Short mmCIF file of the C-alpha atoms (twelve columns), coordinates in Angstrom:
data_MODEL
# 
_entry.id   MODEL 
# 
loop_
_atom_site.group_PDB 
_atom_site.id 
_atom_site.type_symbol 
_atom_site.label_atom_id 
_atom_site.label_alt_id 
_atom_site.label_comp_id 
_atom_site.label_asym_id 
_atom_site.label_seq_id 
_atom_site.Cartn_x 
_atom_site.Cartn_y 
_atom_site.Cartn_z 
_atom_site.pdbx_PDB_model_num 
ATOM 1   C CA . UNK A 1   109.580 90.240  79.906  1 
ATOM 2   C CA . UNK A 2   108.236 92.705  77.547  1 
ATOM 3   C CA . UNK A 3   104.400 90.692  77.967  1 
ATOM 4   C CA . UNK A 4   104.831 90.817  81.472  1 
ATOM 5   C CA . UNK A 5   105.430 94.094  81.605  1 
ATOM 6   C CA . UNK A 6   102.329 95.175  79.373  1 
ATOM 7   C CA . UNK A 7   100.144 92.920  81.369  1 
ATOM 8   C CA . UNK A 8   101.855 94.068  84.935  1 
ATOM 9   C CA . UNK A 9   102.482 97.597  84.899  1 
ATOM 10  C CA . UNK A 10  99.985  100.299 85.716  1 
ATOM 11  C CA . UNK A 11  99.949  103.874 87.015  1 
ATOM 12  C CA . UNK A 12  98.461  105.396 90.234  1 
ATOM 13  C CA . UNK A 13  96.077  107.365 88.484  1 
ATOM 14  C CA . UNK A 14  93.912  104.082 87.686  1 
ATOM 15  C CA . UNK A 15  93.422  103.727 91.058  1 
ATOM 16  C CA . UNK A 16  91.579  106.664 92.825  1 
ATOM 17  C CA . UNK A 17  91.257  106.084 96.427  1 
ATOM 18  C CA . UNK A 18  87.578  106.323 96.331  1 
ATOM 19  C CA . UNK A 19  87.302  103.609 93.855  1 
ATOM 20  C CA . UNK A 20  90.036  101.299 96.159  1 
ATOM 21  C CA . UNK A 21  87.990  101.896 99.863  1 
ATOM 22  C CA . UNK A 22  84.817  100.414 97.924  1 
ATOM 23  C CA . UNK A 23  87.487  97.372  96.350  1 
ATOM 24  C CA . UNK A 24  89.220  96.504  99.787  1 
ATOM 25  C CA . UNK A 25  85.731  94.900  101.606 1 
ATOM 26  C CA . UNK A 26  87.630  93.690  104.762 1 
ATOM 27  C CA . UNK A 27  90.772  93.999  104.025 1 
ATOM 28  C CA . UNK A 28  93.277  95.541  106.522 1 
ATOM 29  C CA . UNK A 29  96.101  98.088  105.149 1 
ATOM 30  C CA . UNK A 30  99.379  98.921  106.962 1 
ATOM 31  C CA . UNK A 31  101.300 102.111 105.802 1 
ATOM 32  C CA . UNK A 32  105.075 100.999 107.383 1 
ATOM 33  C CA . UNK A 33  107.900 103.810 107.104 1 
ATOM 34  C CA . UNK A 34  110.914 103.146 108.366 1 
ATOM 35  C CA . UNK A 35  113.147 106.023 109.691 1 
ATOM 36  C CA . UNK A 36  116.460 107.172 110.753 1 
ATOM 37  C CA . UNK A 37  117.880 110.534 111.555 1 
ATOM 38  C CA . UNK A 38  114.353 112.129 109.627 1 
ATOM 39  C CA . UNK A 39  112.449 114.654 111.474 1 
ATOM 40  C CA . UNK A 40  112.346 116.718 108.493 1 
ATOM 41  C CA . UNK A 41  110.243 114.930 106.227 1 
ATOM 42  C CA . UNK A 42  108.830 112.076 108.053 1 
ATOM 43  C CA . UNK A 43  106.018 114.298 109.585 1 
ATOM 44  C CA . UNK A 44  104.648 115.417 106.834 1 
ATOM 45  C CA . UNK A 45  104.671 111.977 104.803 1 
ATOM 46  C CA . UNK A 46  102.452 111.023 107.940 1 
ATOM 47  C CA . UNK A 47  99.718  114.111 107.981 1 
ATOM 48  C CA . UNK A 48  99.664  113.361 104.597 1 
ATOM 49  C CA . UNK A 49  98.729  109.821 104.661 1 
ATOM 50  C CA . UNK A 50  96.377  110.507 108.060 1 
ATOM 51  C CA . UNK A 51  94.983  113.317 106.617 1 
ATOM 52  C CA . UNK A 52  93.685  111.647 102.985 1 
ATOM 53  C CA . UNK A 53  93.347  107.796 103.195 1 
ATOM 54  C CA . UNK A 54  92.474  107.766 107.008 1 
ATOM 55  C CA . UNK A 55  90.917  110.383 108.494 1 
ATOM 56  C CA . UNK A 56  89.049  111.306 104.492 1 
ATOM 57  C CA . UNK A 57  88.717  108.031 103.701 1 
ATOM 58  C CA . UNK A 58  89.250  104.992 105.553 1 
ATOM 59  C CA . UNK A 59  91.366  103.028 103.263 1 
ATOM 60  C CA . UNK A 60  94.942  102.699 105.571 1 
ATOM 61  C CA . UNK A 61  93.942  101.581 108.869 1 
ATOM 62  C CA . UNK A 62  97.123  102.138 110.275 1 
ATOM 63  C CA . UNK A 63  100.624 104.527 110.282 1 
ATOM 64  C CA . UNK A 64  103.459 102.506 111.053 1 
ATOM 65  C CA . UNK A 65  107.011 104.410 111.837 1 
ATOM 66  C CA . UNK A 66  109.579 102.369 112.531 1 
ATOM 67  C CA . UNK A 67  112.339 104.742 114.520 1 
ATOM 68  C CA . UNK A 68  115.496 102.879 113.345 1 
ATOM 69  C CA . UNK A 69  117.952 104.330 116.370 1 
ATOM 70  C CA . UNK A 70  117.444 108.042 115.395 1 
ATOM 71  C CA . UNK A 71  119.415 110.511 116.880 1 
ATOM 72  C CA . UNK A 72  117.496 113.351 116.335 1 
ATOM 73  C CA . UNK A 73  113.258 114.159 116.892 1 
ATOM 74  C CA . UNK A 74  112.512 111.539 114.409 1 
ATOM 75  C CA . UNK A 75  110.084 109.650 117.159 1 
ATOM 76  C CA . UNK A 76  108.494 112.801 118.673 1 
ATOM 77  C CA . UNK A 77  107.773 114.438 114.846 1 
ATOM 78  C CA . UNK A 78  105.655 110.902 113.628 1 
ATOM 79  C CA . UNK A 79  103.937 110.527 116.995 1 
ATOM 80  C CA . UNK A 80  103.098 114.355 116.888 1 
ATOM 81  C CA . UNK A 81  101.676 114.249 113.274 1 
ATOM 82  C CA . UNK A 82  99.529  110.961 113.713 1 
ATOM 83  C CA . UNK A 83  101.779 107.831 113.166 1 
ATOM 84  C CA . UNK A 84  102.345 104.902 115.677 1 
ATOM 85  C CA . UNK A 85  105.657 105.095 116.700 1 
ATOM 86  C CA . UNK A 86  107.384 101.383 117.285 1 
ATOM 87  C CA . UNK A 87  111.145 100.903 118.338 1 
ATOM 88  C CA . UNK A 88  113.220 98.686  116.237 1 
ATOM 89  C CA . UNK A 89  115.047 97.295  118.794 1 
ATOM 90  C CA . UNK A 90  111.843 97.096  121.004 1 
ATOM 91  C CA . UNK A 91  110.370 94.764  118.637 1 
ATOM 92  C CA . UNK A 92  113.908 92.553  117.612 1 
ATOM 93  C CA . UNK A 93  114.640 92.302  121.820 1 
ATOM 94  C CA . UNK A 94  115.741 89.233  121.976 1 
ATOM 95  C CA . UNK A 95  116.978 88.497  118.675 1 
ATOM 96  C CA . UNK A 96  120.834 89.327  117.561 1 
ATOM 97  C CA . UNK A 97  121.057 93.101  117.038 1 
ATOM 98  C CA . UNK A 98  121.075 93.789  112.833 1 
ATOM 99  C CA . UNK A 99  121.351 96.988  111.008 1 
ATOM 100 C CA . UNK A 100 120.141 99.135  108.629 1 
ATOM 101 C CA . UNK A 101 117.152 99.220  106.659 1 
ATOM 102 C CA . UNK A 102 115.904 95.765  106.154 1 
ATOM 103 C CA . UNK A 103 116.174 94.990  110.027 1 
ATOM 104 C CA . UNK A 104 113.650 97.852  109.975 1 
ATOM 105 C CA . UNK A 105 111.086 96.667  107.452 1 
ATOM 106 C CA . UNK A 106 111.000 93.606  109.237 1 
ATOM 107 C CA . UNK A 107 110.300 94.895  112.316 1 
ATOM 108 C CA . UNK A 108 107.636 97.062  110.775 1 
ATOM 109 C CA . UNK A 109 105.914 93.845  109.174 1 
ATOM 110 C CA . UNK A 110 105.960 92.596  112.562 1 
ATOM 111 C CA . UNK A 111 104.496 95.766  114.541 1 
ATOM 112 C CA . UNK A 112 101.965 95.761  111.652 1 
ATOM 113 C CA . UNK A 113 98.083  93.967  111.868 1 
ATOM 114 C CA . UNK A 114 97.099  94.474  108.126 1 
ATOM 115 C CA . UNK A 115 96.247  92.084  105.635 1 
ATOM 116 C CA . UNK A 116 98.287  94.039  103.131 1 
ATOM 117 C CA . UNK A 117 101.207 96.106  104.186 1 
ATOM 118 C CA . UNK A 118 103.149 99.094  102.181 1 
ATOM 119 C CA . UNK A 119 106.119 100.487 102.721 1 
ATOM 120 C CA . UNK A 120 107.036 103.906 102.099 1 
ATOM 121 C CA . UNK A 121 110.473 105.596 102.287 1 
ATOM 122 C CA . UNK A 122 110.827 108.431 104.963 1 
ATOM 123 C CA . UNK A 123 113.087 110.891 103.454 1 
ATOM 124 C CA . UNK A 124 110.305 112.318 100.309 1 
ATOM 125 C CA . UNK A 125 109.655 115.413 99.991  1 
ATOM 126 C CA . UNK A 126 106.451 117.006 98.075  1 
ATOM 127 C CA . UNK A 127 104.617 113.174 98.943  1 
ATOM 128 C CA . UNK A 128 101.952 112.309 97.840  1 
ATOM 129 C CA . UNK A 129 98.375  110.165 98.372  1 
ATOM 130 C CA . UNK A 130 98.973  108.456 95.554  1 
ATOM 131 C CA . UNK A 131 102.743 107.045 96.692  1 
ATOM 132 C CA . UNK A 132 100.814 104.849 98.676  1 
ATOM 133 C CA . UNK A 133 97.158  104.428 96.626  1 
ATOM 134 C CA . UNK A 134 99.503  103.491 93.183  1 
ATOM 135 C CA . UNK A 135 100.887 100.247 95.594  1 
ATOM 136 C CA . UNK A 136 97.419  99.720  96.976  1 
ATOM 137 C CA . UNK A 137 95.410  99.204  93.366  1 
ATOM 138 C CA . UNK A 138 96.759  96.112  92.618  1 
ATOM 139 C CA . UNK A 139 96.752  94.394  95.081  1 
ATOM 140 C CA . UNK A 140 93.222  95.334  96.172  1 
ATOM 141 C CA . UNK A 141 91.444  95.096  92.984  1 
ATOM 142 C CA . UNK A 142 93.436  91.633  91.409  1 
ATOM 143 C CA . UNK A 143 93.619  88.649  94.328  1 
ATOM 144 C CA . UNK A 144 96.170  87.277  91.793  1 
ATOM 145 C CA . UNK A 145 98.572  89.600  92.843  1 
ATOM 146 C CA . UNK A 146 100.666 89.409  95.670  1 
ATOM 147 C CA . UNK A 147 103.505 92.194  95.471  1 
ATOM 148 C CA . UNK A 148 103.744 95.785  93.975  1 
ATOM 149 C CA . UNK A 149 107.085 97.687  93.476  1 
ATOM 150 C CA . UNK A 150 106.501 101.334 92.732  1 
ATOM 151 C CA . UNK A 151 108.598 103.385 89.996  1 
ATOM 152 C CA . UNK A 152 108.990 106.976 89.196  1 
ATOM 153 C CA . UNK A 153 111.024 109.621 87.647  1 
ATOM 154 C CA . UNK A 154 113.874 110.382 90.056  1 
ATOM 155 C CA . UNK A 155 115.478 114.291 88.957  1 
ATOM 156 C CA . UNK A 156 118.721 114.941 90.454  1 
ATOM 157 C CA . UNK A 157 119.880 118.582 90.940  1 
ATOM 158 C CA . UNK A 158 123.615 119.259 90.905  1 
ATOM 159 C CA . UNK A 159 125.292 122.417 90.945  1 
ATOM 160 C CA . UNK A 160 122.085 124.095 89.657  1 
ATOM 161 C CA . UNK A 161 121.319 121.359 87.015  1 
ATOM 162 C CA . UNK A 162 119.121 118.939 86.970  1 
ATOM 163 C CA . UNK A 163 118.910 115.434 84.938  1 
ATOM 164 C CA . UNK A 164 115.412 114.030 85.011  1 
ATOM 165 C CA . UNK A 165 116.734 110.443 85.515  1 
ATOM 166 C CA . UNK A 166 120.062 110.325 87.282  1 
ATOM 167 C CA . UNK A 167 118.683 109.721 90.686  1 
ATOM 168 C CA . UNK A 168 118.866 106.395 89.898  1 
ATOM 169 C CA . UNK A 169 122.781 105.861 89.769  1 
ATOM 170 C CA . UNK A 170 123.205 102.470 91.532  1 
ATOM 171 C CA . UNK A 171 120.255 100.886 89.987  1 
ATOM 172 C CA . UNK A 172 121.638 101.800 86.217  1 
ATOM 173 C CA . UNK A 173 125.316 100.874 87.203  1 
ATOM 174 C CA . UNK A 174 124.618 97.526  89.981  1 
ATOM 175 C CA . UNK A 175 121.423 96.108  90.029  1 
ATOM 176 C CA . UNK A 176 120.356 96.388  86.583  1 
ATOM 177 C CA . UNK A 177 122.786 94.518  85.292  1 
ATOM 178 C CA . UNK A 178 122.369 91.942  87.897  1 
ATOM 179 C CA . UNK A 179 119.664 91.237  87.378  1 
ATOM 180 C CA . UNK A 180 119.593 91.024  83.679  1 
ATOM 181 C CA . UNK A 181 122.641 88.748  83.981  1 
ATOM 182 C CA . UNK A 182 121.140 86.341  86.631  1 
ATOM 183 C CA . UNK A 183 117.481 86.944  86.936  1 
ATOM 184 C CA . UNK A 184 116.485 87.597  83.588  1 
ATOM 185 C CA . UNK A 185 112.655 87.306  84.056  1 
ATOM 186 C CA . UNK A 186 112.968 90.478  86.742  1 
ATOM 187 C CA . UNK A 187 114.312 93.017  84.155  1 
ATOM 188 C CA . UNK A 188 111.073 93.858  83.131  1 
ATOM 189 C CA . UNK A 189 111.332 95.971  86.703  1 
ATOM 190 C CA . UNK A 190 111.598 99.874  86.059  1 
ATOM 191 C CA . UNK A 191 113.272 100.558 89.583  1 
ATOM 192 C CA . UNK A 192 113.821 97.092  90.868  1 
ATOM 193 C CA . UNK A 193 115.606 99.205  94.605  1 
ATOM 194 C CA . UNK A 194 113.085 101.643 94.661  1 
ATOM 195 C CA . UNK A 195 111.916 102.059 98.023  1 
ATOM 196 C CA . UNK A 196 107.724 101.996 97.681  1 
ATOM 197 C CA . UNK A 197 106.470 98.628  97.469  1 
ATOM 198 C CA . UNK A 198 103.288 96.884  98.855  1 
ATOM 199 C CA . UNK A 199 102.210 92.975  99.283  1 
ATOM 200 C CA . UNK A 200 100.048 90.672  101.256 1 
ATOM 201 C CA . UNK A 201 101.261 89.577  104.839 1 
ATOM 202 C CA . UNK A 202 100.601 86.054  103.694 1 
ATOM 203 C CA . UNK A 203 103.811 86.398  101.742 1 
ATOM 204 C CA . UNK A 204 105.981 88.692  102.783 1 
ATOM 205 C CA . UNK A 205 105.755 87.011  106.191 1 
ATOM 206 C CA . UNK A 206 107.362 83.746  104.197 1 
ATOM 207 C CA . UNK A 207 110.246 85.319  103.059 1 
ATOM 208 C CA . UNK A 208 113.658 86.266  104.813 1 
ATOM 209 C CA . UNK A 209 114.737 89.989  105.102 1 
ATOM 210 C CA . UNK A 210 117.681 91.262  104.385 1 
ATOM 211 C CA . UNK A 211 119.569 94.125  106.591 1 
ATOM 212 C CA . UNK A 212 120.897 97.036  104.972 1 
ATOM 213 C CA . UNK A 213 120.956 98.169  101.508 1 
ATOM 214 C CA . UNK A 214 119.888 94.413  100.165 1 
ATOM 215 C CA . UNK A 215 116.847 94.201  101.005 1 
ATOM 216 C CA . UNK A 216 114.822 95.367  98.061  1 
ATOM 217 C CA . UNK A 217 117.087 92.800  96.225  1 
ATOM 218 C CA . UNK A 218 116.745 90.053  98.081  1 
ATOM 219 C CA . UNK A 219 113.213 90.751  98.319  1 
ATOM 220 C CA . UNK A 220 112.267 90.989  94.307  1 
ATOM 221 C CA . UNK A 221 114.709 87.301  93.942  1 
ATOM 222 C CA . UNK A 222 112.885 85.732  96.805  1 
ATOM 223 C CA . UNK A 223 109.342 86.463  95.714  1 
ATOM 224 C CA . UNK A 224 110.357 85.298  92.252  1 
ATOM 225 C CA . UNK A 225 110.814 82.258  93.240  1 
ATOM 226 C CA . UNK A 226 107.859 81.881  95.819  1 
ATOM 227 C CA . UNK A 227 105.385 83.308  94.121  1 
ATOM 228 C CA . UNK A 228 106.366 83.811  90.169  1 
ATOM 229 C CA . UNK A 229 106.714 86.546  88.273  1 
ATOM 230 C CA . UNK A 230 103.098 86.690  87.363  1 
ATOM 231 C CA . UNK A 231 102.354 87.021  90.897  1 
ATOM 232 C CA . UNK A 232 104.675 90.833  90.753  1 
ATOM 233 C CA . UNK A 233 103.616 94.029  89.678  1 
ATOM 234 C CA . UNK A 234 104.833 97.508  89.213  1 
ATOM 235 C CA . UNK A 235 103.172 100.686 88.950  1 
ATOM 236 C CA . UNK A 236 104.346 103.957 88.006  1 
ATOM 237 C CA . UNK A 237 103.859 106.482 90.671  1 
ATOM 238 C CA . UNK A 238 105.136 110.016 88.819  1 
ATOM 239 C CA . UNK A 239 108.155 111.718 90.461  1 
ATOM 240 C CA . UNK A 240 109.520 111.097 93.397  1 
ATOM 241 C CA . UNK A 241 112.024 113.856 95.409  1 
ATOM 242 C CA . UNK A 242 114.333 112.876 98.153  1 
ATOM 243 C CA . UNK A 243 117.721 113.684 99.170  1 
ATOM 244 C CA . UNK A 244 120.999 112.035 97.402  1 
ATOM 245 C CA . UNK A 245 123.806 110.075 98.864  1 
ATOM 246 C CA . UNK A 246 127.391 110.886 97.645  1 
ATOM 247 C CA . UNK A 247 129.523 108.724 95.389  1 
ATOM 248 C CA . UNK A 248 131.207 106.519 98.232  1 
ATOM 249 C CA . UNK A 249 128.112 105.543 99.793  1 
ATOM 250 C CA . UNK A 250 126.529 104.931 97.054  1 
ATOM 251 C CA . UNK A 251 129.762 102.192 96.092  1 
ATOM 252 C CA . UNK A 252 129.179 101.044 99.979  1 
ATOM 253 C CA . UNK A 253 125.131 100.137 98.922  1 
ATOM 254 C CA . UNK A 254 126.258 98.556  95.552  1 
ATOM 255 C CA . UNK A 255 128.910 96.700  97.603  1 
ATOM 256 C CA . UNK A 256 126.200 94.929  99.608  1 
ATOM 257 C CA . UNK A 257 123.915 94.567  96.817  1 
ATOM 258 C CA . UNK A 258 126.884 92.343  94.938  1 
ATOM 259 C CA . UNK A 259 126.800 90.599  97.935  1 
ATOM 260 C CA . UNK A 260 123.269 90.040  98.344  1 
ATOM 261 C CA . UNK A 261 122.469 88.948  95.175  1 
ATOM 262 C CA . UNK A 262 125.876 86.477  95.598  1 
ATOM 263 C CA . UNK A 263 123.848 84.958  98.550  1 
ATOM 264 C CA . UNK A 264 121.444 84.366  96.468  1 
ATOM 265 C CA . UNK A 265 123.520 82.782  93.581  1 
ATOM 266 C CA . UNK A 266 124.917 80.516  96.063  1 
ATOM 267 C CA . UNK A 267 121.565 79.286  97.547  1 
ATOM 268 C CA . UNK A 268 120.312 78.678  93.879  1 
ATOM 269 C CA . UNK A 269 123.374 76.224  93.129  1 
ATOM 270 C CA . UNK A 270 124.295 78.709  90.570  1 
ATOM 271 C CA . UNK A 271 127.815 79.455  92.490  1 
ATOM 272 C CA . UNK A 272 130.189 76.965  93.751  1 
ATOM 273 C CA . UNK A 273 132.673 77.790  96.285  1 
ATOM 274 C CA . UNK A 274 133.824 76.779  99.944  1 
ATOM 275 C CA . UNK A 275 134.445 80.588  101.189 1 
ATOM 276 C CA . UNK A 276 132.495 83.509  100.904 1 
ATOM 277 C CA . UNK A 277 133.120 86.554  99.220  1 
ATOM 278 C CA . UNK A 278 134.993 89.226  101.448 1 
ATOM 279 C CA . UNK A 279 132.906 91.957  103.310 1 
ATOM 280 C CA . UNK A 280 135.714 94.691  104.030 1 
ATOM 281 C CA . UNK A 281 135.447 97.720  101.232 1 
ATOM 282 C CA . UNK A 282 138.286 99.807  100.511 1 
ATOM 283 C CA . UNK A 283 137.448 103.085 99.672  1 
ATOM 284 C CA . UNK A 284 139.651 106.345 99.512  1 
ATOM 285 C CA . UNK A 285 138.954 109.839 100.992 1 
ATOM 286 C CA . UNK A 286 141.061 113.015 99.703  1 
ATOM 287 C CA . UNK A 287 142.596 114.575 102.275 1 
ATOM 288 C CA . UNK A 288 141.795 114.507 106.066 1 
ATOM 289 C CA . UNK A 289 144.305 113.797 109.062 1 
ATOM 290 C CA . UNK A 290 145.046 110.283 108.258 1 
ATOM 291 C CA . UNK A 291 146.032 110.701 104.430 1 
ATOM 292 C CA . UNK A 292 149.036 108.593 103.521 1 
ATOM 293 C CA . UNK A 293 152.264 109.799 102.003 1 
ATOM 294 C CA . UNK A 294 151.974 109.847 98.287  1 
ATOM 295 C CA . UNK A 295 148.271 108.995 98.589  1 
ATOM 296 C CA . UNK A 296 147.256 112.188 99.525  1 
ATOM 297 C CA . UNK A 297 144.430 110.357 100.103 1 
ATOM 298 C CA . UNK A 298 142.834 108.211 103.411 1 
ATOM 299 C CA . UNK A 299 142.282 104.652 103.350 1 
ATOM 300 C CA . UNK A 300 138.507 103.627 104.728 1 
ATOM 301 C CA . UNK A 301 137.765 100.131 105.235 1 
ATOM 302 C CA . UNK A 302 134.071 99.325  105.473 1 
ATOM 303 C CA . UNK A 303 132.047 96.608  106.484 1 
ATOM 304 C CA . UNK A 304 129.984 95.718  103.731 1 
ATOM 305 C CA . UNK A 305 128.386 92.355  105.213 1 
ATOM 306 C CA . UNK A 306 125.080 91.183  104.694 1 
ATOM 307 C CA . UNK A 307 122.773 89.291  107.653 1 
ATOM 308 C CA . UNK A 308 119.117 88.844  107.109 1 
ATOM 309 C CA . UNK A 309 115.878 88.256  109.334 1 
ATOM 310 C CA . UNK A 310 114.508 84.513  108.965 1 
ATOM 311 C CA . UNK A 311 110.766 84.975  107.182 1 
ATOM 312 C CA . UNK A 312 108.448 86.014  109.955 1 
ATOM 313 C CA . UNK A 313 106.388 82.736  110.103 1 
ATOM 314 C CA . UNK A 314 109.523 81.476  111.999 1 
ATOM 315 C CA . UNK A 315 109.304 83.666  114.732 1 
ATOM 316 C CA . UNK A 316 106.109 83.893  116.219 1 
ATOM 317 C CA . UNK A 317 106.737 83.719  119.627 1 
ATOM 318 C CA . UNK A 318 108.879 86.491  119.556 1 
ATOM 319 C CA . UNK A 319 106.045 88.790  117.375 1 
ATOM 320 C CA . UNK A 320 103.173 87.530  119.733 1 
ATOM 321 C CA . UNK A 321 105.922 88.470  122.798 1 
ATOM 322 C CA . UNK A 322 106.587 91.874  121.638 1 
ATOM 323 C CA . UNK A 323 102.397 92.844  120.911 1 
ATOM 324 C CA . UNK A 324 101.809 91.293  124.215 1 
ATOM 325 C CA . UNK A 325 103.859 93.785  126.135 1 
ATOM 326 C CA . UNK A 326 103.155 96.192  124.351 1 
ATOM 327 C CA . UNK A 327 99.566  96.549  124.634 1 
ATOM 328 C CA . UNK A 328 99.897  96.156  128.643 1 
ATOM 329 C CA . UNK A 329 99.742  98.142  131.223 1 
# 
């Protein structure tokens, strides 16, 4: 782990984009964000990326917003600022109807034409060119790499405070630990659910996707064992700033994480057992109009389950469907 990581971790300031539009030749680069319910950041993560590594420089070819059911001007605010907007459920019609994130990335891979694709969170404030030129380097200046997993410092500001690290809560407490426990050769990973990562179509089109909060899990398992670990990278893009989930969801995310990497167990041979885990999460709110006697407290059950996307080589039809209609009349 500790060679890997010497040999597979860089920083975003080795790459300048200059330096990476005269390294990617004919290569084709997708920026894919998926959103929900964020109209006030996603514009400006957009303009930012048109602005520098399109319009500037032509490194990104294309802007990529996946609107994942948003309620609010989510669509309108990407269009507005430069990005093409694509419907999640435009692009799964036909399939059965997923949620959450994952269902989104995949749907983005699918919208997407370039020969490498990253994906960038839409809820960061303050971005950056280098959020997305940091997951670029590697993968356009080393063939031997195939996927890139960003990391940064993550400050979280409480109450007036702020701790420089502790944005990071269900990575420290969930998936670290996983993965030390089960997938050793992966703990080398700084931020192993961090939400920046890049790789070649040729590979993340071979692998399934996850919905929900397991994706970047499944994800970092799955390309271990397609690829190898040699085959990952992670580079260390500074700071990143975004908004923080309370305490219960953050126990509903680590919820589906344990059962994502479970899925994964099982697959492997490494668990044996003839029923599944449970998916319902018990959680307690203080308060509210349906607190219990004695309790003083509500009882929320939650669907934790996990579903994933097949890898996208398995659904052409449906892919070469959705671009046909799409770019008709």
């Amino acid at each position: 782990m500790e060679a890997w990581s010497t040999y597979r971790t860089g920083s975003a300031r080795q790459w300048p984009a200059q330096v990476l539009v005269r390294a990617k030749g004919d290569t084709t680069v997708s920026v894919v964000i998926p959103a929900f319910d964020e109209e006030a950041t996603v514009g400006a993560i957009v303009a930012t990326i048109r602005e520098y590594l399109v319009d500037r420089i032509a490194l990104v070819d294309e802007v990529i917003v996946v609107d994942s059911r948003s309620s609010d001007r989510t669509a309108a605010v990407a269009s507005a600022a430069g990005a093409r907007v694509v419907s999640q459920d435009e692009v799964t019609r036909g399939l059965p109807r997923l949620e959450g994130k994952g269902d989104a990335l995949w749907a983005g891979l699918a919208a997407a034409t370039g020969d490498v694709v990253a994906f960038v969170d839409a809820d960061l404030r303050e971005f950056r060119p280098h959020f997305v030129t940091g997951l670029l380097g590697p993968l356009l200046s080393d063939p031997s790499v195939a996927f890139v997993k960003g990391f940064y410092h993550r400050p979280l500001v409480e109450a007036g405070s702020v701790e420089p690290d502790g944005g990071g809560r269900v990575t420290e407490l969930m998936a670290r630990p996983l993965f030390n426990l089960f997938w050793p050769e992966l703990a080398g990973f700084v931020q192993p659910l961090a939400g920046e990562y890049a790789g070649r179509r040729t590979v993340l089109e071979r692998v399934p996707f996850v919905s929900g909060y397991g994706v970047e899990t499944a994800l970092l398992i799955d390309l271990l064992d397609l690829v190898g670990l040699d085959a990952l990278a992670q580079v260390d893009l500074g700071e990143r700033l975004h908004r923080h989930q309370d305490t219960a969801a953050l126990g509903r995310m680590s919820a589906q994480i344990m059962l994502t990497a479970w899925s994964r167990l099982y697959r492997q041979g490494l668990v044996v057992s003839k029923t599944p885990p449970a998916t319902l999460l018990t959680q307690f709110r203080r308060g509210g109009a349906g607190a219990l006697p004695n309790l003083e407290r509500e009882i929320v059950v939650t669907d934790v389950s996990v579903q994933e996307r097949p890898p996208l080589v398995q659904l052409r039809e449906v892919t070469r469907r959705w671009r046909s209609e799409a770019v008709s009349p």
